[in-house]
């Protein structure tokens, strides 16, 4: 089902985090994930993934995931940090290869180690306050992790962020907390969709939801 999205000023991007999906596989020669020296240094082409993704391993080897084709990691101290128990990545979509979509994306990912169950619960409440609609989220138990995730339609009203029900408004903000079973590690993922022009744009709900679910379920803790 296709619904209408909204335009959000670029300045809000820094606050929100988020991102948009590649619903297709890019030609290797055109894929910025492979041509960008910084981004490609984290990728292993010998590990198999689904079409449209590459295998990614973090600098400190805290986690791995499937990295989306057409995206690149911001190589800047503001947008990238890697320490033993903390890793932070801003991941941008290459707008020149957005497959003629009316919107583009941004993923913000944060890894934390040496955590407790209380730390994870606190982080989930922060996510729900910032991005959730009426504290709505779903829980998924997998062999590798416990995943808490949700989505909303986010809009600025009088300089204040307001969320709406994604069942009635096309979701432009996705969020997830991926927690290790021993509760000592977790990863926060924010994924937002941004219209290219200052007007509503058409968002493919099914494609974006499928992309986000694939992304968060591909994450593996490695320590």
mmCIF file with all atom_site columns, C-alpha atoms in Angstrom:
data_model
loop_
_atom_site.group_PDB
_atom_site.id
_atom_site.type_symbol
_atom_site.label_atom_id
_atom_site.label_alt_id
_atom_site.label_comp_id
_atom_site.label_asym_id
_atom_site.label_entity_id
_atom_site.label_seq_id
_atom_site.pdbx_PDB_ins_code
_atom_site.Cartn_x
_atom_site.Cartn_y
_atom_site.Cartn_z
_atom_site.occupancy
_atom_site.B_iso_or_equiv
_atom_site.pdbx_formal_charge
_atom_site.auth_seq_id
_atom_site.auth_comp_id
_atom_site.auth_asym_id
_atom_site.auth_atom_id
_atom_site.pdbx_PDB_model_num
ATOM 1   C CA . UNK A 1 1   ? 0.000  0.000   0.000   1.00 0.00 ? 1   UNK A CA 1
ATOM 2   C CA . UNK A 1 2   ? 1.325  3.452   -0.939  1.00 0.00 ? 2   UNK A CA 1
ATOM 3   C CA . UNK A 1 3   ? 0.667  6.439   1.290   1.00 0.00 ? 3   UNK A CA 1
ATOM 4   C CA . UNK A 1 4   ? 1.787  10.038  1.496   1.00 0.00 ? 4   UNK A CA 1
ATOM 5   C CA . UNK A 1 5   ? 4.889  11.043  3.396   1.00 0.00 ? 5   UNK A CA 1
ATOM 6   C CA . UNK A 1 6   ? 6.075  14.451  4.512   1.00 0.00 ? 6   UNK A CA 1
ATOM 7   C CA . UNK A 1 7   ? 9.068  16.699  3.992   1.00 0.00 ? 7   UNK A CA 1
ATOM 8   C CA . UNK A 1 8   ? 11.271 17.270  7.029   1.00 0.00 ? 8   UNK A CA 1
ATOM 9   C CA . UNK A 1 9   ? 13.971 19.974  7.000   1.00 0.00 ? 9   UNK A CA 1
ATOM 10  C CA . UNK A 1 10  ? 17.523 18.671  6.748   1.00 0.00 ? 10  UNK A CA 1
ATOM 11  C CA . UNK A 1 11  ? 18.444 20.254  10.079  1.00 0.00 ? 11  UNK A CA 1
ATOM 12  C CA . UNK A 1 12  ? 16.063 17.851  11.791  1.00 0.00 ? 12  UNK A CA 1
ATOM 13  C CA . UNK A 1 13  ? 18.001 14.926  10.311  1.00 0.00 ? 13  UNK A CA 1
ATOM 14  C CA . UNK A 1 14  ? 20.817 15.405  12.803  1.00 0.00 ? 14  UNK A CA 1
ATOM 15  C CA . UNK A 1 15  ? 18.396 15.121  15.692  1.00 0.00 ? 15  UNK A CA 1
ATOM 16  C CA . UNK A 1 16  ? 16.250 12.326  14.375  1.00 0.00 ? 16  UNK A CA 1
ATOM 17  C CA . UNK A 1 17  ? 18.492 9.832   12.689  1.00 0.00 ? 17  UNK A CA 1
ATOM 18  C CA . UNK A 1 18  ? 16.737 7.334   10.439  1.00 0.00 ? 18  UNK A CA 1
ATOM 19  C CA . UNK A 1 19  ? 17.056 6.206   6.820   1.00 0.00 ? 19  UNK A CA 1
ATOM 20  C CA . UNK A 1 20  ? 15.554 4.822   3.634   1.00 0.00 ? 20  UNK A CA 1
ATOM 21  C CA . UNK A 1 21  ? 15.822 1.494   1.880   1.00 0.00 ? 21  UNK A CA 1
ATOM 22  C CA . UNK A 1 22  ? 17.268 0.303   -1.370  1.00 0.00 ? 22  UNK A CA 1
ATOM 23  C CA . UNK A 1 23  ? 14.618 -1.933  -2.860  1.00 0.00 ? 23  UNK A CA 1
ATOM 24  C CA . UNK A 1 24  ? 16.960 -3.052  -5.610  1.00 0.00 ? 24  UNK A CA 1
ATOM 25  C CA . UNK A 1 25  ? 20.529 -4.199  -6.088  1.00 0.00 ? 25  UNK A CA 1
ATOM 26  C CA . UNK A 1 26  ? 22.949 -1.653  -7.468  1.00 0.00 ? 26  UNK A CA 1
ATOM 27  C CA . UNK A 1 27  ? 25.499 -2.413  -10.103 1.00 0.00 ? 27  UNK A CA 1
ATOM 28  C CA . UNK A 1 28  ? 28.752 -2.979  -8.227  1.00 0.00 ? 28  UNK A CA 1
ATOM 29  C CA . UNK A 1 29  ? 30.591 -0.299  -10.189 1.00 0.00 ? 29  UNK A CA 1
ATOM 30  C CA . UNK A 1 30  ? 27.971 2.296   -9.191  1.00 0.00 ? 30  UNK A CA 1
ATOM 31  C CA . UNK A 1 31  ? 27.411 1.258   -5.587  1.00 0.00 ? 31  UNK A CA 1
ATOM 32  C CA . UNK A 1 32  ? 28.826 3.893   -3.255  1.00 0.00 ? 32  UNK A CA 1
ATOM 33  C CA . UNK A 1 33  ? 29.061 1.279   -0.483  1.00 0.00 ? 33  UNK A CA 1
ATOM 34  C CA . UNK A 1 34  ? 31.810 -0.347  -2.566  1.00 0.00 ? 34  UNK A CA 1
ATOM 35  C CA . UNK A 1 35  ? 33.408 2.727   -4.148  1.00 0.00 ? 35  UNK A CA 1
ATOM 36  C CA . UNK A 1 36  ? 33.646 4.776   -0.951  1.00 0.00 ? 36  UNK A CA 1
ATOM 37  C CA . UNK A 1 37  ? 36.993 3.844   0.612   1.00 0.00 ? 37  UNK A CA 1
ATOM 38  C CA . UNK A 1 38  ? 35.863 4.303   4.206   1.00 0.00 ? 38  UNK A CA 1
ATOM 39  C CA . UNK A 1 39  ? 32.619 2.353   3.868   1.00 0.00 ? 39  UNK A CA 1
ATOM 40  C CA . UNK A 1 40  ? 34.111 -0.478  1.825   1.00 0.00 ? 40  UNK A CA 1
ATOM 41  C CA . UNK A 1 41  ? 36.812 -1.048  4.462   1.00 0.00 ? 41  UNK A CA 1
ATOM 42  C CA . UNK A 1 42  ? 34.110 -2.586  6.711   1.00 0.00 ? 42  UNK A CA 1
ATOM 43  C CA . UNK A 1 43  ? 32.618 -4.864  4.050   1.00 0.00 ? 43  UNK A CA 1
ATOM 44  C CA . UNK A 1 44  ? 33.490 -8.469  3.252   1.00 0.00 ? 44  UNK A CA 1
ATOM 45  C CA . UNK A 1 45  ? 32.404 -9.450  -0.283  1.00 0.00 ? 45  UNK A CA 1
ATOM 46  C CA . UNK A 1 46  ? 33.083 -13.119 0.417   1.00 0.00 ? 46  UNK A CA 1
ATOM 47  C CA . UNK A 1 47  ? 30.224 -13.422 2.934   1.00 0.00 ? 47  UNK A CA 1
ATOM 48  C CA . UNK A 1 48  ? 26.861 -14.077 1.314   1.00 0.00 ? 48  UNK A CA 1
ATOM 49  C CA . UNK A 1 49  ? 23.857 -11.828 2.010   1.00 0.00 ? 49  UNK A CA 1
ATOM 50  C CA . UNK A 1 50  ? 20.525 -11.154 0.379   1.00 0.00 ? 50  UNK A CA 1
ATOM 51  C CA . UNK A 1 51  ? 20.487 -9.153  -2.836  1.00 0.00 ? 51  UNK A CA 1
ATOM 52  C CA . UNK A 1 52  ? 20.902 -5.433  -2.185  1.00 0.00 ? 52  UNK A CA 1
ATOM 53  C CA . UNK A 1 53  ? 23.085 -5.872  0.910   1.00 0.00 ? 53  UNK A CA 1
ATOM 54  C CA . UNK A 1 54  ? 26.743 -6.382  1.817   1.00 0.00 ? 54  UNK A CA 1
ATOM 55  C CA . UNK A 1 55  ? 28.247 -8.084  4.854   1.00 0.00 ? 55  UNK A CA 1
ATOM 56  C CA . UNK A 1 56  ? 29.474 -5.516  7.390   1.00 0.00 ? 56  UNK A CA 1
ATOM 57  C CA . UNK A 1 57  ? 31.647 -5.979  10.485  1.00 0.00 ? 57  UNK A CA 1
ATOM 58  C CA . UNK A 1 58  ? 32.210 -3.107  12.918  1.00 0.00 ? 58  UNK A CA 1
ATOM 59  C CA . UNK A 1 59  ? 35.675 -1.697  13.553  1.00 0.00 ? 59  UNK A CA 1
ATOM 60  C CA . UNK A 1 60  ? 35.892 -3.136  17.086  1.00 0.00 ? 60  UNK A CA 1
ATOM 61  C CA . UNK A 1 61  ? 34.225 -6.378  15.978  1.00 0.00 ? 61  UNK A CA 1
ATOM 62  C CA . UNK A 1 62  ? 31.371 -5.796  18.419  1.00 0.00 ? 62  UNK A CA 1
ATOM 63  C CA . UNK A 1 63  ? 28.702 -6.627  15.846  1.00 0.00 ? 63  UNK A CA 1
ATOM 64  C CA . UNK A 1 64  ? 28.027 -7.526  12.236  1.00 0.00 ? 64  UNK A CA 1
ATOM 65  C CA . UNK A 1 65  ? 25.064 -6.842  9.976   1.00 0.00 ? 65  UNK A CA 1
ATOM 66  C CA . UNK A 1 66  ? 23.903 -6.623  6.391   1.00 0.00 ? 66  UNK A CA 1
ATOM 67  C CA . UNK A 1 67  ? 24.837 -3.200  5.047   1.00 0.00 ? 67  UNK A CA 1
ATOM 68  C CA . UNK A 1 68  ? 22.485 -1.754  2.411   1.00 0.00 ? 68  UNK A CA 1
ATOM 69  C CA . UNK A 1 69  ? 23.696 -1.136  -1.116  1.00 0.00 ? 69  UNK A CA 1
ATOM 70  C CA . UNK A 1 70  ? 23.607 2.521   -2.068  1.00 0.00 ? 70  UNK A CA 1
ATOM 71  C CA . UNK A 1 71  ? 24.520 3.758   1.415   1.00 0.00 ? 71  UNK A CA 1
ATOM 72  C CA . UNK A 1 72  ? 27.780 5.068   2.838   1.00 0.00 ? 72  UNK A CA 1
ATOM 73  C CA . UNK A 1 73  ? 29.164 5.706   6.338   1.00 0.00 ? 73  UNK A CA 1
ATOM 74  C CA . UNK A 1 74  ? 29.891 9.295   7.305   1.00 0.00 ? 74  UNK A CA 1
ATOM 75  C CA . UNK A 1 75  ? 33.658 9.532   7.806   1.00 0.00 ? 75  UNK A CA 1
ATOM 76  C CA . UNK A 1 76  ? 33.661 12.362  10.316  1.00 0.00 ? 76  UNK A CA 1
ATOM 77  C CA . UNK A 1 77  ? 34.100 12.528  14.121  1.00 0.00 ? 77  UNK A CA 1
ATOM 78  C CA . UNK A 1 78  ? 30.559 13.889  14.418  1.00 0.00 ? 78  UNK A CA 1
ATOM 79  C CA . UNK A 1 79  ? 29.088 11.010  12.420  1.00 0.00 ? 79  UNK A CA 1
ATOM 80  C CA . UNK A 1 80  ? 31.357 8.108   13.314  1.00 0.00 ? 80  UNK A CA 1
ATOM 81  C CA . UNK A 1 81  ? 32.925 6.902   16.558  1.00 0.00 ? 81  UNK A CA 1
ATOM 82  C CA . UNK A 1 82  ? 34.350 3.509   17.525  1.00 0.00 ? 82  UNK A CA 1
ATOM 83  C CA . UNK A 1 83  ? 35.465 2.458   20.990  1.00 0.00 ? 83  UNK A CA 1
ATOM 84  C CA . UNK A 1 84  ? 35.558 -0.909  22.753  1.00 0.00 ? 84  UNK A CA 1
ATOM 85  C CA . UNK A 1 85  ? 32.100 -0.589  24.321  1.00 0.00 ? 85  UNK A CA 1
ATOM 86  C CA . UNK A 1 86  ? 30.605 2.157   22.176  1.00 0.00 ? 86  UNK A CA 1
ATOM 87  C CA . UNK A 1 87  ? 30.221 2.490   18.417  1.00 0.00 ? 87  UNK A CA 1
ATOM 88  C CA . UNK A 1 88  ? 28.229 5.152   16.586  1.00 0.00 ? 88  UNK A CA 1
ATOM 89  C CA . UNK A 1 89  ? 27.502 5.338   12.854  1.00 0.00 ? 89  UNK A CA 1
ATOM 90  C CA . UNK A 1 90  ? 25.639 7.787   10.635  1.00 0.00 ? 90  UNK A CA 1
ATOM 91  C CA . UNK A 1 91  ? 24.752 5.975   7.417   1.00 0.00 ? 91  UNK A CA 1
ATOM 92  C CA . UNK A 1 92  ? 23.502 8.029   4.462   1.00 0.00 ? 92  UNK A CA 1
ATOM 93  C CA . UNK A 1 93  ? 21.769 6.987   1.281   1.00 0.00 ? 93  UNK A CA 1
ATOM 94  C CA . UNK A 1 94  ? 23.461 8.140   -1.924  1.00 0.00 ? 94  UNK A CA 1
ATOM 95  C CA . UNK A 1 95  ? 20.705 10.304  -3.370  1.00 0.00 ? 95  UNK A CA 1
ATOM 96  C CA . UNK A 1 96  ? 22.073 10.037  -6.901  1.00 0.00 ? 96  UNK A CA 1
ATOM 97  C CA . UNK A 1 97  ? 21.240 6.308   -6.834  1.00 0.00 ? 97  UNK A CA 1
ATOM 98  C CA . UNK A 1 98  ? 17.840 6.430   -5.138  1.00 0.00 ? 98  UNK A CA 1
ATOM 99  C CA . UNK A 1 99  ? 16.159 4.624   -8.060  1.00 0.00 ? 99  UNK A CA 1
ATOM 100 C CA . UNK A 1 100 ? 14.018 7.657   -8.910  1.00 0.00 ? 100 UNK A CA 1
ATOM 101 C CA . UNK A 1 101 ? 12.283 7.576   -5.528  1.00 0.00 ? 101 UNK A CA 1
ATOM 102 C CA . UNK A 1 102 ? 10.820 10.815  -4.200  1.00 0.00 ? 102 UNK A CA 1
ATOM 103 C CA . UNK A 1 103 ? 12.601 10.372  -0.886  1.00 0.00 ? 103 UNK A CA 1
ATOM 104 C CA . UNK A 1 104 ? 15.933 9.352   0.557   1.00 0.00 ? 104 UNK A CA 1
ATOM 105 C CA . UNK A 1 105 ? 17.159 7.854   3.778   1.00 0.00 ? 105 UNK A CA 1
ATOM 106 C CA . UNK A 1 106 ? 19.420 8.036   6.754   1.00 0.00 ? 106 UNK A CA 1
ATOM 107 C CA . UNK A 1 107 ? 20.270 5.342   9.331   1.00 0.00 ? 107 UNK A CA 1
ATOM 108 C CA . UNK A 1 108 ? 21.721 6.097   12.720  1.00 0.00 ? 108 UNK A CA 1
ATOM 109 C CA . UNK A 1 109 ? 23.127 3.148   14.632  1.00 0.00 ? 109 UNK A CA 1
ATOM 110 C CA . UNK A 1 110 ? 24.537 3.045   18.165  1.00 0.00 ? 110 UNK A CA 1
ATOM 111 C CA . UNK A 1 111 ? 26.179 0.055   19.848  1.00 0.00 ? 111 UNK A CA 1
ATOM 112 C CA . UNK A 1 112 ? 26.603 -0.134  23.648  1.00 0.00 ? 112 UNK A CA 1
ATOM 113 C CA . UNK A 1 113 ? 28.477 -2.781  25.632  1.00 0.00 ? 113 UNK A CA 1
ATOM 114 C CA . UNK A 1 114 ? 28.893 -3.419  29.369  1.00 0.00 ? 114 UNK A CA 1
ATOM 115 C CA . UNK A 1 115 ? 25.198 -2.709  29.846  1.00 0.00 ? 115 UNK A CA 1
ATOM 116 C CA . UNK A 1 116 ? 22.470 -3.982  32.188  1.00 0.00 ? 116 UNK A CA 1
ATOM 117 C CA . UNK A 1 117 ? 18.818 -4.911  31.763  1.00 0.00 ? 117 UNK A CA 1
ATOM 118 C CA . UNK A 1 118 ? 17.878 -1.563  33.314  1.00 0.00 ? 118 UNK A CA 1
ATOM 119 C CA . UNK A 1 119 ? 20.024 0.311   30.765  1.00 0.00 ? 119 UNK A CA 1
ATOM 120 C CA . UNK A 1 120 ? 18.226 -1.423  27.900  1.00 0.00 ? 120 UNK A CA 1
ATOM 121 C CA . UNK A 1 121 ? 14.794 -0.702  29.395  1.00 0.00 ? 121 UNK A CA 1
ATOM 122 C CA . UNK A 1 122 ? 15.710 2.962   29.805  1.00 0.00 ? 122 UNK A CA 1
ATOM 123 C CA . UNK A 1 123 ? 16.885 3.168   26.194  1.00 0.00 ? 123 UNK A CA 1
ATOM 124 C CA . UNK A 1 124 ? 13.651 1.587   24.959  1.00 0.00 ? 124 UNK A CA 1
ATOM 125 C CA . UNK A 1 125 ? 11.607 4.181   26.841  1.00 0.00 ? 125 UNK A CA 1
ATOM 126 C CA . UNK A 1 126 ? 13.673 6.937   25.240  1.00 0.00 ? 126 UNK A CA 1
ATOM 127 C CA . UNK A 1 127 ? 12.992 5.500   21.796  1.00 0.00 ? 127 UNK A CA 1
ATOM 128 C CA . UNK A 1 128 ? 9.272  5.278   22.475  1.00 0.00 ? 128 UNK A CA 1
ATOM 129 C CA . UNK A 1 129 ? 9.175  8.843   23.773  1.00 0.00 ? 129 UNK A CA 1
ATOM 130 C CA . UNK A 1 130 ? 11.064 10.188  20.752  1.00 0.00 ? 130 UNK A CA 1
ATOM 131 C CA . UNK A 1 131 ? 9.644  8.099   17.921  1.00 0.00 ? 131 UNK A CA 1
ATOM 132 C CA . UNK A 1 132 ? 6.839  5.819   19.122  1.00 0.00 ? 132 UNK A CA 1
ATOM 133 C CA . UNK A 1 133 ? 3.109  6.367   18.756  1.00 0.00 ? 133 UNK A CA 1
ATOM 134 C CA . UNK A 1 134 ? 1.299  5.819   22.067  1.00 0.00 ? 134 UNK A CA 1
ATOM 135 C CA . UNK A 1 135 ? 4.211  3.615   23.242  1.00 0.00 ? 135 UNK A CA 1
ATOM 136 C CA . UNK A 1 136 ? 3.394  1.052   20.544  1.00 0.00 ? 136 UNK A CA 1
ATOM 137 C CA . UNK A 1 137 ? 6.082  -1.477  19.640  1.00 0.00 ? 137 UNK A CA 1
ATOM 138 C CA . UNK A 1 138 ? 6.512  -5.142  18.840  1.00 0.00 ? 138 UNK A CA 1
ATOM 139 C CA . UNK A 1 139 ? 8.857  -7.716  20.335  1.00 0.00 ? 139 UNK A CA 1
ATOM 140 C CA . UNK A 1 140 ? 10.654 -10.452 18.441  1.00 0.00 ? 140 UNK A CA 1
ATOM 141 C CA . UNK A 1 141 ? 12.657 -13.239 20.096  1.00 0.00 ? 141 UNK A CA 1
ATOM 142 C CA . UNK A 1 142 ? 15.311 -14.731 17.857  1.00 0.00 ? 142 UNK A CA 1
ATOM 143 C CA . UNK A 1 143 ? 18.158 -17.169 18.382  1.00 0.00 ? 143 UNK A CA 1
ATOM 144 C CA . UNK A 1 144 ? 20.575 -14.247 18.432  1.00 0.00 ? 144 UNK A CA 1
ATOM 145 C CA . UNK A 1 145 ? 18.771 -11.415 20.208  1.00 0.00 ? 145 UNK A CA 1
ATOM 146 C CA . UNK A 1 146 ? 15.600 -9.836  21.544  1.00 0.00 ? 146 UNK A CA 1
ATOM 147 C CA . UNK A 1 147 ? 14.324 -7.152  19.175  1.00 0.00 ? 147 UNK A CA 1
ATOM 148 C CA . UNK A 1 148 ? 11.962 -4.359  20.181  1.00 0.00 ? 148 UNK A CA 1
ATOM 149 C CA . UNK A 1 149 ? 10.832 -2.351  17.172  1.00 0.00 ? 149 UNK A CA 1
ATOM 150 C CA . UNK A 1 150 ? 8.185  0.011   15.884  1.00 0.00 ? 150 UNK A CA 1
ATOM 151 C CA . UNK A 1 151 ? 7.388  2.881   13.540  1.00 0.00 ? 151 UNK A CA 1
ATOM 152 C CA . UNK A 1 152 ? 5.458  6.126   13.362  1.00 0.00 ? 152 UNK A CA 1
ATOM 153 C CA . UNK A 1 153 ? 4.618  9.080   11.180  1.00 0.00 ? 153 UNK A CA 1
ATOM 154 C CA . UNK A 1 154 ? 6.757  11.937  12.511  1.00 0.00 ? 154 UNK A CA 1
ATOM 155 C CA . UNK A 1 155 ? 5.917  15.572  11.857  1.00 0.00 ? 155 UNK A CA 1
ATOM 156 C CA . UNK A 1 156 ? 7.113  18.939  13.118  1.00 0.00 ? 156 UNK A CA 1
ATOM 157 C CA . UNK A 1 157 ? 4.319  21.076  14.511  1.00 0.00 ? 157 UNK A CA 1
ATOM 158 C CA . UNK A 1 158 ? 5.193  24.481  15.987  1.00 0.00 ? 158 UNK A CA 1
ATOM 159 C CA . UNK A 1 159 ? 8.827  23.397  16.370  1.00 0.00 ? 159 UNK A CA 1
ATOM 160 C CA . UNK A 1 160 ? 7.792  20.271  18.254  1.00 0.00 ? 160 UNK A CA 1
ATOM 161 C CA . UNK A 1 161 ? 7.983  16.700  17.011  1.00 0.00 ? 161 UNK A CA 1
ATOM 162 C CA . UNK A 1 162 ? 4.612  14.921  16.949  1.00 0.00 ? 162 UNK A CA 1
ATOM 163 C CA . UNK A 1 163 ? 4.035  11.250  16.102  1.00 0.00 ? 163 UNK A CA 1
ATOM 164 C CA . UNK A 1 164 ? 0.980  9.753   14.417  1.00 0.00 ? 164 UNK A CA 1
ATOM 165 C CA . UNK A 1 165 ? -0.353 6.232   14.032  1.00 0.00 ? 165 UNK A CA 1
ATOM 166 C CA . UNK A 1 166 ? 1.501  4.407   11.217  1.00 0.00 ? 166 UNK A CA 1
ATOM 167 C CA . UNK A 1 167 ? -1.697 2.450   10.560  1.00 0.00 ? 167 UNK A CA 1
ATOM 168 C CA . UNK A 1 168 ? -3.347 5.620   9.249   1.00 0.00 ? 168 UNK A CA 1
ATOM 169 C CA . UNK A 1 169 ? -0.299 7.645   8.161   1.00 0.00 ? 169 UNK A CA 1
ATOM 170 C CA . UNK A 1 170 ? 2.591  6.340   6.101   1.00 0.00 ? 170 UNK A CA 1
ATOM 171 C CA . UNK A 1 171 ? 5.488  5.618   8.460   1.00 0.00 ? 171 UNK A CA 1
ATOM 172 C CA . UNK A 1 172 ? 8.500  7.858   7.923   1.00 0.00 ? 172 UNK A CA 1
ATOM 173 C CA . UNK A 1 173 ? 10.328 6.867   11.116  1.00 0.00 ? 173 UNK A CA 1
ATOM 174 C CA . UNK A 1 174 ? 11.368 3.356   12.171  1.00 0.00 ? 174 UNK A CA 1
ATOM 175 C CA . UNK A 1 175 ? 13.187 2.430   15.363  1.00 0.00 ? 175 UNK A CA 1
ATOM 176 C CA . UNK A 1 176 ? 14.559 -0.683  17.047  1.00 0.00 ? 176 UNK A CA 1
ATOM 177 C CA . UNK A 1 177 ? 16.424 -1.844  20.118  1.00 0.00 ? 177 UNK A CA 1
ATOM 178 C CA . UNK A 1 178 ? 18.334 -5.087  19.537  1.00 0.00 ? 178 UNK A CA 1
ATOM 179 C CA . UNK A 1 179 ? 19.402 -6.596  22.851  1.00 0.00 ? 179 UNK A CA 1
ATOM 180 C CA . UNK A 1 180 ? 21.675 -9.565  23.502  1.00 0.00 ? 180 UNK A CA 1
ATOM 181 C CA . UNK A 1 181 ? 20.125 -12.397 25.502  1.00 0.00 ? 181 UNK A CA 1
ATOM 182 C CA . UNK A 1 182 ? 22.436 -11.745 28.451  1.00 0.00 ? 182 UNK A CA 1
ATOM 183 C CA . UNK A 1 183 ? 21.418 -8.034  28.367  1.00 0.00 ? 183 UNK A CA 1
ATOM 184 C CA . UNK A 1 184 ? 25.065 -6.924  28.345  1.00 0.00 ? 184 UNK A CA 1
ATOM 185 C CA . UNK A 1 185 ? 24.931 -5.449  24.837  1.00 0.00 ? 185 UNK A CA 1
ATOM 186 C CA . UNK A 1 186 ? 22.379 -3.612  22.776  1.00 0.00 ? 186 UNK A CA 1
ATOM 187 C CA . UNK A 1 187 ? 22.135 -1.714  19.514  1.00 0.00 ? 187 UNK A CA 1
ATOM 188 C CA . UNK A 1 188 ? 19.789 1.159   18.761  1.00 0.00 ? 188 UNK A CA 1
ATOM 189 C CA . UNK A 1 189 ? 18.744 1.750   15.156  1.00 0.00 ? 189 UNK A CA 1
ATOM 190 C CA . UNK A 1 190 ? 16.841 4.815   13.929  1.00 0.00 ? 190 UNK A CA 1
ATOM 191 C CA . UNK A 1 191 ? 15.702 4.809   10.312  1.00 0.00 ? 191 UNK A CA 1
ATOM 192 C CA . UNK A 1 192 ? 13.949 7.840   8.814   1.00 0.00 ? 192 UNK A CA 1
ATOM 193 C CA . UNK A 1 193 ? 12.537 8.702   5.393   1.00 0.00 ? 193 UNK A CA 1
ATOM 194 C CA . UNK A 1 194 ? 12.897 12.221  4.018   1.00 0.00 ? 194 UNK A CA 1
ATOM 195 C CA . UNK A 1 195 ? 11.185 13.762  1.003   1.00 0.00 ? 195 UNK A CA 1
ATOM 196 C CA . UNK A 1 196 ? 13.527 15.414  -1.470  1.00 0.00 ? 196 UNK A CA 1
ATOM 197 C CA . UNK A 1 197 ? 11.276 18.424  -2.049  1.00 0.00 ? 197 UNK A CA 1
ATOM 198 C CA . UNK A 1 198 ? 9.350  20.703  0.295   1.00 0.00 ? 198 UNK A CA 1
ATOM 199 C CA . UNK A 1 199 ? 6.103  18.840  -0.244  1.00 0.00 ? 199 UNK A CA 1
ATOM 200 C CA . UNK A 1 200 ? 4.535  15.464  0.600   1.00 0.00 ? 200 UNK A CA 1
ATOM 201 C CA . UNK A 1 201 ? 5.979  12.501  -1.275  1.00 0.00 ? 201 UNK A CA 1
ATOM 202 C CA . UNK A 1 202 ? 4.899  8.935   -1.937  1.00 0.00 ? 202 UNK A CA 1
ATOM 203 C CA . UNK A 1 203 ? 6.481  6.295   0.310   1.00 0.00 ? 203 UNK A CA 1
ATOM 204 C CA . UNK A 1 204 ? 6.354  2.568   -0.358  1.00 0.00 ? 204 UNK A CA 1
ATOM 205 C CA . UNK A 1 205 ? 5.291  1.240   3.047   1.00 0.00 ? 205 UNK A CA 1
ATOM 206 C CA . UNK A 1 206 ? 5.723  -2.428  2.224   1.00 0.00 ? 206 UNK A CA 1
ATOM 207 C CA . UNK A 1 207 ? 9.191  -1.975  0.774   1.00 0.00 ? 207 UNK A CA 1
ATOM 208 C CA . UNK A 1 208 ? 10.463 0.185   3.635   1.00 0.00 ? 208 UNK A CA 1
ATOM 209 C CA . UNK A 1 209 ? 9.072  -2.071  6.350   1.00 0.00 ? 209 UNK A CA 1
ATOM 210 C CA . UNK A 1 210 ? 10.605 -5.125  4.693   1.00 0.00 ? 210 UNK A CA 1
ATOM 211 C CA . UNK A 1 211 ? 13.946 -3.365  4.380   1.00 0.00 ? 211 UNK A CA 1
ATOM 212 C CA . UNK A 1 212 ? 13.996 -2.306  8.014   1.00 0.00 ? 212 UNK A CA 1
ATOM 213 C CA . UNK A 1 213 ? 13.027 -5.754  9.274   1.00 0.00 ? 213 UNK A CA 1
ATOM 214 C CA . UNK A 1 214 ? 15.767 -7.359  7.163   1.00 0.00 ? 214 UNK A CA 1
ATOM 215 C CA . UNK A 1 215 ? 18.310 -4.879  8.465   1.00 0.00 ? 215 UNK A CA 1
ATOM 216 C CA . UNK A 1 216 ? 17.582 -5.300  12.178  1.00 0.00 ? 216 UNK A CA 1
ATOM 217 C CA . UNK A 1 217 ? 17.233 -9.081  11.998  1.00 0.00 ? 217 UNK A CA 1
ATOM 218 C CA . UNK A 1 218 ? 20.621 -9.363  10.278  1.00 0.00 ? 218 UNK A CA 1
ATOM 219 C CA . UNK A 1 219 ? 22.477 -7.855  13.264  1.00 0.00 ? 219 UNK A CA 1
ATOM 220 C CA . UNK A 1 220 ? 24.686 -10.255 15.240  1.00 0.00 ? 220 UNK A CA 1
ATOM 221 C CA . UNK A 1 221 ? 26.618 -9.572  18.424  1.00 0.00 ? 221 UNK A CA 1
ATOM 222 C CA . UNK A 1 222 ? 30.168 -10.907 18.169  1.00 0.00 ? 222 UNK A CA 1
ATOM 223 C CA . UNK A 1 223 ? 31.523 -10.690 21.736  1.00 0.00 ? 223 UNK A CA 1
#
